[in-house]
Short mmCIF file of C-alpha atoms in Angstrom, two decimals:
data_model
loop_
_atom_site.label_atom_id
_atom_site.label_comp_id
_atom_site.label_asym_id
_atom_site.label_seq_id
_atom_site.Cartn_x
_atom_site.Cartn_y
_atom_site.Cartn_z
CA MET A 875 324.45 50.80 157.54
CA LEU A 876 323.94 52.24 153.84
CA ARG A 877 321.22 55.08 153.88
CA LYS A 878 318.66 55.35 151.32
CA TYR A 879 318.88 57.77 148.50
CA PRO A 880 315.80 58.84 146.32
CA ILE A 881 317.33 58.56 143.03
CA GLY A 882 314.79 59.44 140.71
CA ILE A 883 312.01 59.49 143.21
CA GLN A 884 310.23 62.86 142.60
CA SER A 885 307.61 62.13 145.76
CA PHE A 886 307.96 64.07 148.63
CA ARG A 887 305.47 61.71 150.60
CA LYS A 888 307.26 58.55 149.26
CA ILE A 889 310.68 60.14 150.15
CA ARG A 890 309.65 61.16 153.97
CA GLN A 891 307.63 58.03 154.34
CA GLY A 892 310.37 55.90 152.83
CA GLY A 893 313.25 57.28 155.08
CA TYR A 894 315.06 58.49 152.06
CA VAL A 895 317.54 61.40 152.78
CA TYR A 896 316.01 64.74 152.32
CA ILE A 897 317.38 67.87 151.92
CA ASP A 898 315.18 70.60 153.60
CA LYS A 899 313.94 73.41 151.12
CA THR A 900 310.65 74.17 153.24
CA LYS A 901 312.61 77.58 154.24
CA ILE A 902 312.85 78.99 150.76
CA ILE A 903 309.41 77.23 149.52
CA HIS A 904 307.88 79.17 152.59
CA GLN A 905 309.43 82.40 151.38
CA LEU A 906 308.30 81.71 147.86
CA VAL A 907 304.56 80.97 148.75
CA GLU A 908 304.05 83.94 151.19
CA THR A 909 305.86 86.60 149.06
CA GLY A 910 304.32 86.08 145.88
CA GLN A 911 301.65 84.62 143.81
CA TYR A 912 302.44 83.83 140.38
CA TYR A 913 305.84 82.21 139.51
CA PHE A 914 308.06 80.63 136.86
CA LEU A 915 311.11 78.78 137.34
CA SER A 916 313.21 77.20 134.86
CA ARG A 917 316.04 74.60 135.70
CA PRO A 918 317.46 71.94 133.53
CA ARG A 919 316.30 68.48 134.05
CA ARG A 920 317.00 66.32 136.99
CA PHE A 921 317.36 69.40 139.30
CA GLY A 922 314.51 68.60 141.59
CA LYS A 923 311.79 70.85 140.06
CA SER A 924 309.04 68.04 140.34
CA LEU A 925 310.15 67.28 143.68
CA LEU A 926 309.51 70.97 144.57
CA VAL A 927 306.33 70.96 142.99
CA ASP A 928 305.09 68.00 144.69
CA THR A 929 306.46 69.10 148.08
CA ILE A 930 304.30 72.32 147.46
CA GLU A 931 301.35 70.29 146.76
CA GLU A 932 301.62 68.41 150.02
CA LEU A 933 302.14 71.57 151.89
CA PHE A 934 298.88 72.99 150.51
CA THR A 935 296.73 69.99 151.10
CA GLY A 936 297.68 69.83 154.87
CA SER A 937 300.00 66.57 155.03
CA LYS A 938 301.40 68.07 158.39
CA GLU A 939 302.94 64.66 159.25
CA LEU A 940 305.21 64.51 156.48
CA PHE A 941 306.95 67.76 157.42
CA GLU A 942 307.68 66.96 161.07
CA GLY A 943 311.27 67.82 161.89
CA LEU A 944 311.55 70.02 159.06
CA TRP A 945 311.97 73.87 159.23
CA ILE A 946 308.38 74.75 158.00
CA HIS A 947 306.70 72.29 160.58
CA ASP A 948 305.81 74.78 163.27
CA LYS A 949 305.61 77.86 161.06
CA TRP A 950 302.64 76.91 158.62
CA ASP A 951 298.94 77.14 159.53
CA TRP A 952 298.05 73.20 158.99
CA THR A 953 294.21 74.23 159.96
CA GLN A 954 294.10 75.96 156.41
CA THR A 955 294.22 74.04 153.16
CA ASN A 956 293.61 74.88 149.60
CA PRO A 957 292.46 72.72 146.43
CA VAL A 958 295.56 71.99 144.18
CA ILE A 959 295.48 71.49 140.73
CA HIS A 960 298.46 69.85 139.45
CA PHE A 961 299.81 69.17 135.92
CA ASP A 962 302.97 67.23 135.31
CA PHE A 963 303.32 67.34 131.33
CA ALA A 964 306.54 64.80 131.78
CA LYS A 965 303.91 62.09 132.36
CA LEU A 966 301.25 62.94 130.08
CA PRO A 967 300.76 60.47 127.27
CA TYR A 968 301.08 62.84 124.41
CA LYS A 969 302.99 60.83 122.21
CA GLU A 970 300.48 58.02 122.31
CA VAL A 971 297.36 59.80 122.36
CA GLY A 972 297.96 63.46 121.02
CA LEU A 973 298.40 66.39 123.38
CA THR A 974 294.93 67.51 123.36
CA GLU A 975 293.67 64.15 124.41
CA ALA A 976 296.44 63.98 127.30
CA ILE A 977 295.56 67.46 128.76
CA ASN A 978 291.91 66.24 128.65
CA ARG A 979 292.70 63.09 130.66
CA ALA A 980 294.89 65.33 133.06
CA ILE A 981 292.09 67.70 133.76
CA ALA A 982 289.71 64.69 134.22
CA ILE A 983 292.14 63.24 136.88
CA ASN A 984 292.39 66.83 138.55
CA ALA A 985 288.57 66.92 138.58
CA THR A 986 288.12 63.41 140.25
CA ASN A 987 290.82 64.31 142.77
CA LEU A 988 288.78 67.23 143.83
CA GLY A 989 285.45 65.62 143.77
CA ILE A 990 284.18 68.03 140.87
CA GLU A 991 282.72 67.25 137.25
CA VAL A 992 283.65 69.38 133.98
CA THR A 993 281.39 69.53 131.30
CA GLY A 994 283.02 71.44 128.71
CA ASP A 995 283.94 70.45 125.13
CA ASN A 996 287.63 71.87 124.62
CA ILE A 997 290.50 72.12 126.84
CA LYS A 998 290.13 75.73 127.55
CA ASP A 999 286.67 75.62 128.70
CA CYS A 1000 287.25 72.59 130.73
CA PHE A 1001 290.33 74.34 132.42
CA ARG A 1002 288.26 77.22 133.20
CA GLU A 1003 285.53 75.12 134.87
CA LEU A 1004 287.99 73.21 136.66
CA ILE A 1005 289.61 76.27 138.24
CA GLU A 1006 286.30 77.99 138.94
CA LYS A 1007 284.52 74.73 140.74
CA ALA A 1008 287.66 74.12 142.63
CA SER A 1009 287.68 77.44 144.07
CA ALA A 1010 284.37 76.55 145.84
CA LYS A 1011 286.63 75.10 148.38
CA GLY A 1012 289.05 77.67 148.76
CA GLN A 1013 291.48 79.80 146.49
CA VAL A 1014 293.18 77.27 143.97
CA VAL A 1015 296.83 76.33 143.95
CA ILE A 1016 297.83 75.43 140.47
CA LEU A 1017 301.27 73.49 139.96
CA ILE A 1018 302.23 73.24 136.23
CA ASP A 1019 305.71 71.09 135.66
CA GLU A 1020 307.50 70.44 132.72
CA TYR A 1021 304.95 72.84 130.89
CA ASP A 1022 307.61 72.75 127.64
CA LYS A 1023 307.86 69.12 127.59
CA PRO A 1024 305.62 68.66 124.48
CA ILE A 1025 307.75 71.30 122.70
CA ILE A 1026 311.16 70.01 123.69
CA ASP A 1027 310.64 66.37 122.82
CA PHE A 1028 309.84 67.41 119.25
CA LEU A 1029 312.42 70.18 118.56
CA ASP A 1030 313.54 68.19 115.51
CA GLU A 1031 310.02 68.14 113.96
CA PRO A 1032 308.78 71.46 113.39
CA GLU A 1033 305.52 70.54 112.38
CA VAL A 1034 304.83 68.90 115.47
CA VAL A 1035 306.25 71.80 117.59
CA ASP A 1036 303.63 74.27 115.67
CA ILE A 1037 300.50 71.93 116.53
CA HIS A 1038 301.62 71.74 120.21
CA ARG A 1039 302.34 75.32 120.56
CA SER A 1040 298.82 76.16 119.30
CA ILE A 1041 297.65 73.64 121.83
CA LEU A 1042 299.35 75.33 124.51
CA LYS A 1043 298.36 78.69 123.91
CA SER A 1044 294.71 77.90 124.26
CA PHE A 1045 295.33 76.09 127.61
CA TYR A 1046 297.67 78.46 129.18
CA SER A 1047 295.58 81.40 127.99
CA ILE A 1048 292.75 80.99 130.63
CA LEU A 1049 295.11 81.44 133.65
CA LYS A 1050 295.07 85.57 133.64
CA PRO A 1051 291.36 85.87 133.76
CA SER A 1052 291.35 83.20 136.46
CA ASP A 1053 293.30 85.71 138.66
CA ASP A 1054 290.51 85.83 141.25
CA TYR A 1055 290.30 82.30 141.99
CA ILE A 1056 294.22 81.61 142.20
CA ARG A 1057 296.23 81.67 145.42
CA LEU A 1058 299.35 80.43 144.09
CA LEU A 1059 300.68 79.58 140.47
CA LEU A 1060 303.98 78.13 139.82
CA ILE A 1061 305.11 76.94 136.45
CA THR A 1062 308.39 75.20 135.80
CA GLY A 1063 310.18 74.03 132.63
CA VAL A 1064 313.53 74.00 131.25
CA SER A 1065 313.11 76.81 128.66
CA GLN A 1066 311.15 80.05 128.09
CA PHE A 1067 309.88 79.71 124.54
CA SER A 1068 309.14 83.24 123.34
CA GLN A 1069 306.47 81.96 120.94
CA VAL A 1070 304.25 79.97 123.30
CA SER A 1071 303.03 83.37 124.29
CA ILE A 1072 302.34 82.12 128.04
CA PHE A 1073 304.81 84.96 128.96
CA SER A 1074 303.14 87.71 127.15
CA ASP A 1075 299.72 86.87 128.27
CA LEU A 1076 300.54 86.42 132.03
CA ASN A 1077 302.42 89.69 132.22
CA ASN A 1078 302.09 89.36 136.28
CA LEU A 1079 304.29 86.28 135.94
CA ASN A 1080 307.43 86.58 138.21
CA ASN A 1081 310.22 84.78 136.62
CA ILE A 1082 312.50 83.77 139.36
CA THR A 1083 315.06 81.93 137.12
CA LEU A 1084 317.71 84.52 137.71
CA ASN A 1085 316.43 85.84 141.14
CA THR A 1086 319.05 86.77 143.54
CA HIS A 1087 316.65 84.97 146.45
CA TYR A 1088 316.09 81.68 144.73
CA GLY A 1089 319.44 80.57 143.42
CA GLY A 1090 319.26 77.48 145.93
CA ILE A 1091 315.49 76.43 145.63
CA VAL A 1092 316.39 73.39 143.82
CA GLY A 1093 319.76 71.72 143.61
CA ILE A 1094 322.36 71.16 146.53
CA THR A 1095 324.61 73.68 148.16
CA GLN A 1096 327.95 73.36 149.47
CA GLN A 1097 326.69 73.73 152.93
CA GLU A 1098 323.70 71.33 152.25
CA LEU A 1099 326.18 68.80 150.78
CA GLU A 1100 328.37 68.89 153.97
CA ASP A 1101 325.61 69.14 156.26
CA ASN A 1102 323.22 66.09 154.64
CA PHE A 1103 325.95 63.83 153.43
CA ALA A 1104 328.50 64.19 156.37
CA PRO A 1105 328.40 60.41 157.29
CA GLU A 1106 329.27 59.57 153.80
CA ILE A 1107 332.20 62.40 153.47
CA ILE A 1108 333.67 61.09 156.90
CA GLU A 1109 334.03 57.56 155.30
CA LEU A 1110 335.11 58.75 151.96
CA LYS A 1111 337.83 61.10 153.46
CA LYS A 1112 339.45 57.92 155.32
CA GLU A 1113 340.58 56.80 151.87
CA ASN A 1114 340.88 60.07 149.98
CA PRO A 1115 341.42 63.16 152.40
CA ASP A 1116 340.95 65.49 149.12
CA ILE A 1117 337.59 63.97 148.21
CA LEU A 1118 335.33 67.14 148.91
CA PRO A 1119 337.24 69.20 146.24
CA GLN A 1120 337.19 66.54 143.84
CA ILE A 1121 333.22 66.10 144.24
CA LYS A 1122 333.03 69.79 143.98
CA GLN A 1123 335.09 69.73 140.59
CA TRP A 1124 332.99 66.93 139.27
CA TYR A 1125 329.45 68.11 140.31
CA ASN A 1126 329.15 71.51 141.60
CA GLY A 1127 329.45 74.91 139.71
CA TYR A 1128 325.56 75.56 138.61
CA THR A 1129 324.65 79.41 139.40
CA TRP A 1130 322.01 81.39 138.21
CA ASN A 1131 322.35 84.57 139.90
CA MET A 1132 326.33 84.47 140.70
CA LYS A 1133 325.50 84.32 144.30
CA THR A 1134 324.76 80.91 144.98
CA TRP A 1135 326.20 77.78 143.51
CA VAL A 1136 324.78 74.30 143.58
CA TYR A 1137 325.48 70.60 142.94
CA ASN A 1138 323.31 68.66 140.36
CA PRO A 1139 321.49 66.62 142.94
CA PHE A 1140 320.89 63.51 140.72
CA SER A 1141 324.68 63.20 140.15
CA VAL A 1142 325.20 63.69 143.82
CA LEU A 1143 322.69 61.17 144.78
CA ASN A 1144 324.07 58.40 142.47
CA PHE A 1145 327.64 59.36 143.50
CA MET A 1146 327.09 58.82 147.24
CA ASP A 1147 325.00 55.42 146.43
CA ASP A 1148 328.10 54.20 144.59
CA PRO A 1149 331.35 56.69 145.03
CA ILE A 1150 332.50 56.38 141.57
CA PHE A 1151 333.28 59.65 139.53
CA ASP A 1152 331.18 59.17 136.49
CA ASN A 1153 328.47 61.14 134.00
CA TYR A 1154 325.46 60.23 135.91
CA TRP A 1155 323.30 63.35 134.96
CA TYR A 1156 324.39 63.24 131.28
CA ALA A 1157 323.56 59.77 130.84
CA THR A 1158 320.08 60.32 131.50
CA GLY A 1159 319.41 62.31 128.29
CA THR A 1160 321.00 62.65 124.74
CA PRO A 1161 320.74 65.84 123.53
CA THR A 1162 320.80 65.08 119.79
CA PHE A 1163 318.79 68.16 118.54
CA LEU A 1164 321.23 70.29 120.55
CA PHE A 1165 324.45 68.40 119.07
CA LYS A 1166 322.95 68.87 115.34
CA LEU A 1167 322.21 72.45 115.98
CA LEU A 1168 325.86 73.18 117.10
CA LYS A 1169 327.17 71.22 114.05
CA LYS A 1170 324.78 73.04 111.77
CA SER A 1171 325.85 76.08 113.27
CA LYS A 1172 329.45 75.24 112.98
CA LEU A 1173 330.08 75.96 116.61
CA PHE A 1174 332.22 73.53 118.89
CA ASP A 1175 334.12 76.13 121.38
CA VAL A 1176 331.32 76.93 123.46
CA ASP A 1177 333.32 77.51 126.65
CA GLY A 1178 333.35 81.44 127.55
CA MET A 1179 330.32 82.18 124.85
CA ARG A 1180 328.97 85.68 125.66
CA ILE A 1181 325.36 86.66 125.55
CA GLY A 1182 322.99 89.35 126.68
CA ARG A 1183 321.31 88.66 129.86
CA SER A 1184 317.77 89.36 128.47
CA ASP A 1185 318.58 86.68 125.84
CA LEU A 1186 319.05 84.02 128.61
CA ALA A 1187 315.50 83.64 129.19
CA THR A 1188 314.16 83.16 125.74
CA PHE A 1189 314.69 80.56 123.20
CA ASP A 1190 312.96 81.06 119.52
CA ILE A 1191 312.06 77.93 117.78
CA SER A 1192 311.98 79.09 114.54
CA ASN A 1193 315.48 80.88 114.88
CA ALA A 1194 317.33 78.78 117.17
CA ASP A 1195 320.18 80.26 118.99
CA PRO A 1196 322.33 77.68 120.70
CA GLY A 1197 323.42 80.05 123.55
CA PRO A 1198 320.25 80.30 125.30
CA LEU A 1199 319.74 76.54 124.73
CA LEU A 1200 322.96 75.82 126.17
CA PHE A 1201 322.25 77.53 129.27
CA GLN A 1202 318.66 76.30 129.77
CA THR A 1203 319.39 72.73 129.34
CA GLY A 1204 322.42 73.03 132.01
CA TYR A 1205 325.32 72.49 129.46
CA LEU A 1206 326.62 75.73 130.45
CA THR A 1207 326.29 78.09 133.32
CA ILE A 1208 327.25 81.58 134.24
CA LYS A 1209 330.81 82.45 134.83
CA LYS A 1210 330.96 85.89 134.67
CA THR A 1211 328.83 89.06 134.43
CA SER A 1212 329.82 92.67 133.07
CA ALA A 1213 329.90 95.65 135.19
CA ASP A 1214 326.26 96.86 134.02
CA ARG A 1215 325.02 92.76 134.28
CA LYS A 1216 323.59 93.32 130.91
CA VAL A 1217 326.42 90.64 129.32
CA ILE A 1218 326.84 87.04 130.74
CA GLU A 1219 329.84 84.75 129.80
CA LEU A 1220 328.93 81.13 129.97
CA GLY A 1221 331.15 78.32 130.56
CA TYR A 1222 330.99 74.54 131.70
CA PRO A 1223 329.72 74.07 135.20
CA ASN A 1224 331.61 71.19 135.95
CA GLU A 1225 333.84 68.21 134.97
CA GLU A 1226 330.96 65.87 134.41
CA VAL A 1227 329.22 67.97 131.94
CA LYS A 1228 332.27 69.07 130.18
CA GLU A 1229 333.68 65.90 129.47
CA SER A 1230 330.11 64.21 128.52
CA PHE A 1231 329.40 67.07 126.31
CA LEU A 1232 332.53 67.30 124.58
CA ASN A 1233 332.53 63.66 123.97
CA GLY A 1234 328.85 63.56 122.34
CA LEU A 1235 329.64 66.65 119.93
CA LEU A 1236 332.75 64.95 118.94
CA SER A 1237 331.10 61.94 118.22
CA THR A 1238 328.17 64.07 116.41
CA TYR A 1239 330.78 65.35 114.05
CA ARG A 1240 332.16 62.09 113.51
CA GLU A 1241 328.64 60.73 112.82
CA ILE A 1242 328.90 57.92 115.09
CA TYR A 1243 326.64 59.48 118.03
CA PRO A 1244 325.68 58.14 120.34
CA THR A 1245 328.64 55.96 120.44
CA GLY A 1246 331.47 57.87 122.37
CA SER A 1247 335.10 58.50 121.30
CA MET A 1248 336.73 58.06 124.85
CA PRO A 1249 338.88 54.86 124.08
CA VAL A 1250 340.79 57.04 121.41
CA ILE A 1251 340.85 59.87 123.38
CA SER A 1252 342.96 58.00 126.11
CA ASP A 1253 345.72 56.88 123.54
CA VAL A 1254 345.73 60.43 122.33
CA LYS A 1255 346.33 61.85 125.63
CA GLU A 1256 349.28 59.58 125.97
CA ALA A 1257 350.65 60.74 122.81
CA LEU A 1258 350.63 64.24 123.66
CA ARG A 1259 351.82 63.83 126.90
CA ASN A 1260 355.20 61.92 125.72
CA GLY A 1261 355.79 63.87 122.62
CA ASP A 1262 354.71 60.63 120.51
CA VAL A 1263 353.68 62.13 117.23
CA PRO A 1264 353.45 59.12 115.36
CA GLY A 1265 351.37 57.84 117.93
CA LEU A 1266 349.22 60.75 117.76
CA ILE A 1267 348.88 60.42 113.95
CA THR A 1268 347.78 56.85 114.29
CA GLN A 1269 344.81 57.77 116.75
CA LEU A 1270 344.00 60.71 114.45
CA ASN A 1271 343.58 58.27 111.69
CA SER A 1272 341.17 56.37 113.89
CA LEU A 1273 339.28 59.62 114.86
CA ILE A 1274 338.94 60.92 111.41
CA ALA A 1275 338.36 57.34 109.55
CA THR A 1276 334.45 57.66 110.48
CA ILE A 1277 334.20 61.47 108.72
CA PRO A 1278 331.42 61.29 106.04
CA TYR A 1279 332.64 61.31 102.52
CA ASP A 1280 330.89 64.37 101.67
CA HIS A 1281 332.93 66.13 104.18
CA TRP A 1282 336.19 65.29 102.13
CA ASN A 1283 334.81 66.99 99.28
CA ALA A 1284 334.29 70.13 100.79
CA GLY A 1285 337.61 72.00 99.87
CA THR A 1286 338.10 72.81 103.42
CA GLU A 1287 339.98 71.66 106.50
CA SER A 1288 337.66 73.21 108.96
CA ILE A 1289 336.17 69.87 109.99
CA PHE A 1290 339.66 68.56 110.93
CA ASN A 1291 340.20 71.42 112.79
CA VAL A 1292 337.09 70.90 114.90
CA ILE A 1293 337.82 67.32 115.49
CA ILE A 1294 341.34 67.73 116.60
CA TYR A 1295 340.03 70.71 118.85
CA LEU A 1296 337.46 68.64 120.37
CA THR A 1297 339.95 65.64 120.88
CA PHE A 1298 342.34 67.47 122.37
CA LYS A 1299 339.99 69.46 124.75
CA LEU A 1300 338.78 66.09 125.92
CA THR A 1301 342.12 64.99 126.90
CA GLY A 1302 342.34 67.86 129.63
CA VAL A 1303 345.34 69.46 127.78
CA ASP A 1304 345.26 73.08 127.08
CA VAL A 1305 344.23 73.60 123.53
CA TYR A 1306 343.48 76.68 121.61
CA THR A 1307 342.41 77.31 117.89
CA GLU A 1308 343.16 80.09 115.55
CA VAL A 1309 345.91 81.47 117.81
CA HIS A 1310 347.21 84.86 116.54
CA SER A 1311 351.06 85.55 116.28
CA ALA A 1312 352.79 88.64 114.93
CA LYS A 1313 352.59 87.17 111.21
CA GLY A 1314 349.64 84.94 111.35
CA ARG A 1315 347.49 82.43 113.42
CA SER A 1316 348.28 78.88 114.23
CA ASP A 1317 345.36 75.98 113.20
CA VAL A 1318 345.81 74.47 116.74
CA LEU A 1319 347.96 75.18 119.71
CA VAL A 1320 348.40 72.40 122.30
CA LYS A 1321 349.95 73.09 125.85
CA THR A 1322 351.19 69.97 128.16
CA GLU A 1323 353.36 69.62 131.09
CA ARG A 1324 356.21 68.90 128.92
CA PHE A 1325 355.55 70.00 125.23
CA ILE A 1326 354.17 72.88 123.48
CA TYR A 1327 352.85 71.87 120.15
CA ALA A 1328 351.73 73.98 116.80
CA LEU A 1329 349.85 72.09 114.59
CA GLU A 1330 349.20 73.31 110.90
CA LEU A 1331 346.44 71.23 109.05
CA LYS A 1332 346.06 71.03 105.29
CA LEU A 1333 343.59 69.29 102.82
CA ASP A 1334 345.52 67.71 100.00
CA GLY A 1335 348.51 69.90 100.65
CA THR A 1336 351.87 68.92 101.60
CA ALA A 1337 353.59 68.52 105.04
CA GLU A 1338 356.43 70.41 103.95
CA GLU A 1339 354.08 73.46 103.16
CA ALA A 1340 352.28 73.12 106.55
CA LEU A 1341 355.62 72.73 108.64
CA GLN A 1342 356.98 75.65 106.90
CA GLN A 1343 354.27 78.15 107.36
CA ILE A 1344 354.69 77.39 111.30
CA LYS A 1345 358.18 78.37 111.01
CA ASP A 1346 357.84 81.39 108.53
CA LYS A 1347 354.66 82.81 110.81
CA GLY A 1348 356.60 82.20 113.85
CA TYR A 1349 353.81 80.26 115.68
CA LEU A 1350 356.06 79.24 118.37
CA GLN A 1351 358.04 82.41 118.81
CA PRO A 1352 355.74 83.71 121.39
CA TYR A 1353 357.14 80.54 123.64
CA ALA A 1354 360.88 80.89 123.39
CA ALA A 1355 361.46 81.46 126.83
CA ASP A 1356 359.09 78.84 128.03
CA ASN A 1357 361.03 75.74 129.19
CA ARG A 1358 358.76 73.31 127.76
CA LYS A 1359 359.90 71.51 124.40
CA LYS A 1360 358.64 73.02 121.40
CA LEU A 1361 357.15 70.78 118.44
CA ALA A 1362 356.04 72.09 115.10
CA VAL A 1363 353.75 69.67 113.25
CA GLY A 1364 352.52 70.10 110.03
CA ILE A 1365 349.77 67.61 108.91
CA THR A 1366 347.85 66.80 105.68
CA PHE A 1367 344.94 64.88 105.02
CA SER A 1368 344.03 63.06 101.88
CA SER A 1369 340.58 63.56 100.53
CA GLU A 1370 341.03 60.47 98.22
CA LYS A 1371 342.27 58.16 101.13
CA ARG A 1372 340.48 59.86 103.72
CA GLU A 1373 343.44 59.68 106.15
CA VAL A 1374 346.34 61.62 107.05
CA SER A 1375 348.43 61.10 104.17
CA THR A 1376 351.79 62.94 105.28
CA TYR A 1377 353.02 64.86 108.44
CA MET A 1378 356.26 66.41 109.45
CA VAL A 1379 357.50 67.30 112.63
CA GLU A 1380 360.43 69.47 113.84
CA GLN A 1381 361.41 70.76 117.26
CA CYS A 1382 361.87 74.50 117.51
#
C-alpha cells in the first residue's frame, strides 16, 4: 500500500490528522523554544520553514492530540498555553491590494482569532495594540514566516522594493519595544536584507542560520531519510541496490554549519511518491532575477566561489552581490571553511541543483529562458565522448543560433566561451576555462574518458590561427603522458553569419 506524502502541505494539523509521513522535529523544536526567546532562521524555499512555524503554533496553543507518538509529547506542559500571533507573508495578497492593506488584513485576522479588537489607524499602532491586548492572556508567541517575500518578489522592480522596505521597517520596529509581552519570536525568510533594518533594530535577535545546533531543524538528515522511508528504500533496493547513494547524490548536500547535511525535503517527498530522478525543487521556482544578475555580472562559473563568512548573511539590494544570494536561495551551499572560519567556499549542493541551475543559466545567456537546452546538451555529450568534432560543431551552431545580434558586434569571443563552458559542464564532463600552461592559457579544456580537448575560440578570425595558437602555446603538453587522445580544436565564429564559420582539428 502506498503511503501518503505531504507534498506541498505546510499544515502540521493536516499532516498529523491525515496520516501523512511526518519526520519528527519536535526534539530540536523543544531545544529552540526552551533555550532562547528571539530567533531568525534563513533557509531556501520549500525547505520546511512554514511547517516548522505551524508546528510551533500548534505546540503553544496546546494541541496535545496532534503530538501523540512524537518525542515532545510527554515532555511538554500541556496545561500552559500562549496566545499566538502568526503572519505568513507568502499568503498575504500584497500584489493585489498593496502591502499596507495586506498587513492590515493579517492583523485583523489575528485579532479575530484571539478574540480582541484593534483600533489603531496605521499598521505600526495596530501591531502594537494587537501584541499588548493579546498579552492579557499570557506572554505572546509571535511567528513571522517568509518575512522578506514582499521584497524578493520585486527584486527587479527597485521602486517597489523601496516602498515595501519602508513599510516593513515600520511594521517590524514595534517588536523590540514589546519585549515585556513576548514569550517567543521566530522570524523566517530566505534572505537577510541589510537595508530592511530589522536586524539592526532587533539587536537581541539570535540569527541561528549558521548555528551549529540547528543545522537539521528543517530538511531531512541521512538518518531521518533511512528511518522514515525505510519501506520505500527496501522496495527500491530490490531493483537498484545502489539507490541510496544515488538519492544522496541527487538531493542531499545542503549544510549551514559543516556538521549536519540535509536533503531537500520537497525533492525527497516527490521522489518517494514517484521514484524518478528529476528536478522537483528547482521546477517550483524560476529565479529570473538571479540569472539576469549573473549575466549582468558576467559570472557563470560559480562552483568554488569564495566569500567571507559574515557576507553570507547579508544581501544589499542596491548593490547586489550574487554570492550571498546564491547561498541564501539554495543554489550554492557551504563546501569548505578556512582554518579561522572567516572564509567560506561555496558549491552546488547536489545533482538536481547543479543540472537545473546550469541549464537555466545557459538558456538565459541564449535568451531563450525558461526554455531548456537539454536536448542539444545530450547530443553534445555524445559527440564529446566519441571524439566526433563535426557533430560537436553542428550542436554548437544550434546553441549559438539564438544569441542576440548585439552580442555578435561586441568584438569579443567571451559570450561563446561562456556558452561553451556551460554546455560542456551540463554534459557532466570535466571542463575548465582559462587553463594556464607555461606559455599561455587555453580558452576551454575538456576531459572525457577517452579524449582531452583544447579548444581555442576566435571571433571573425581563422581556424588556422586558432589551431596554431594551441600548438605554439603548448596547451596540451601537460597531458603528454596521459593515455587519452589529445585533440586540438580551433574554432572561429562569424559575426556576419552568426555561426561557426570554420574549424580545424588535429590530434596532438
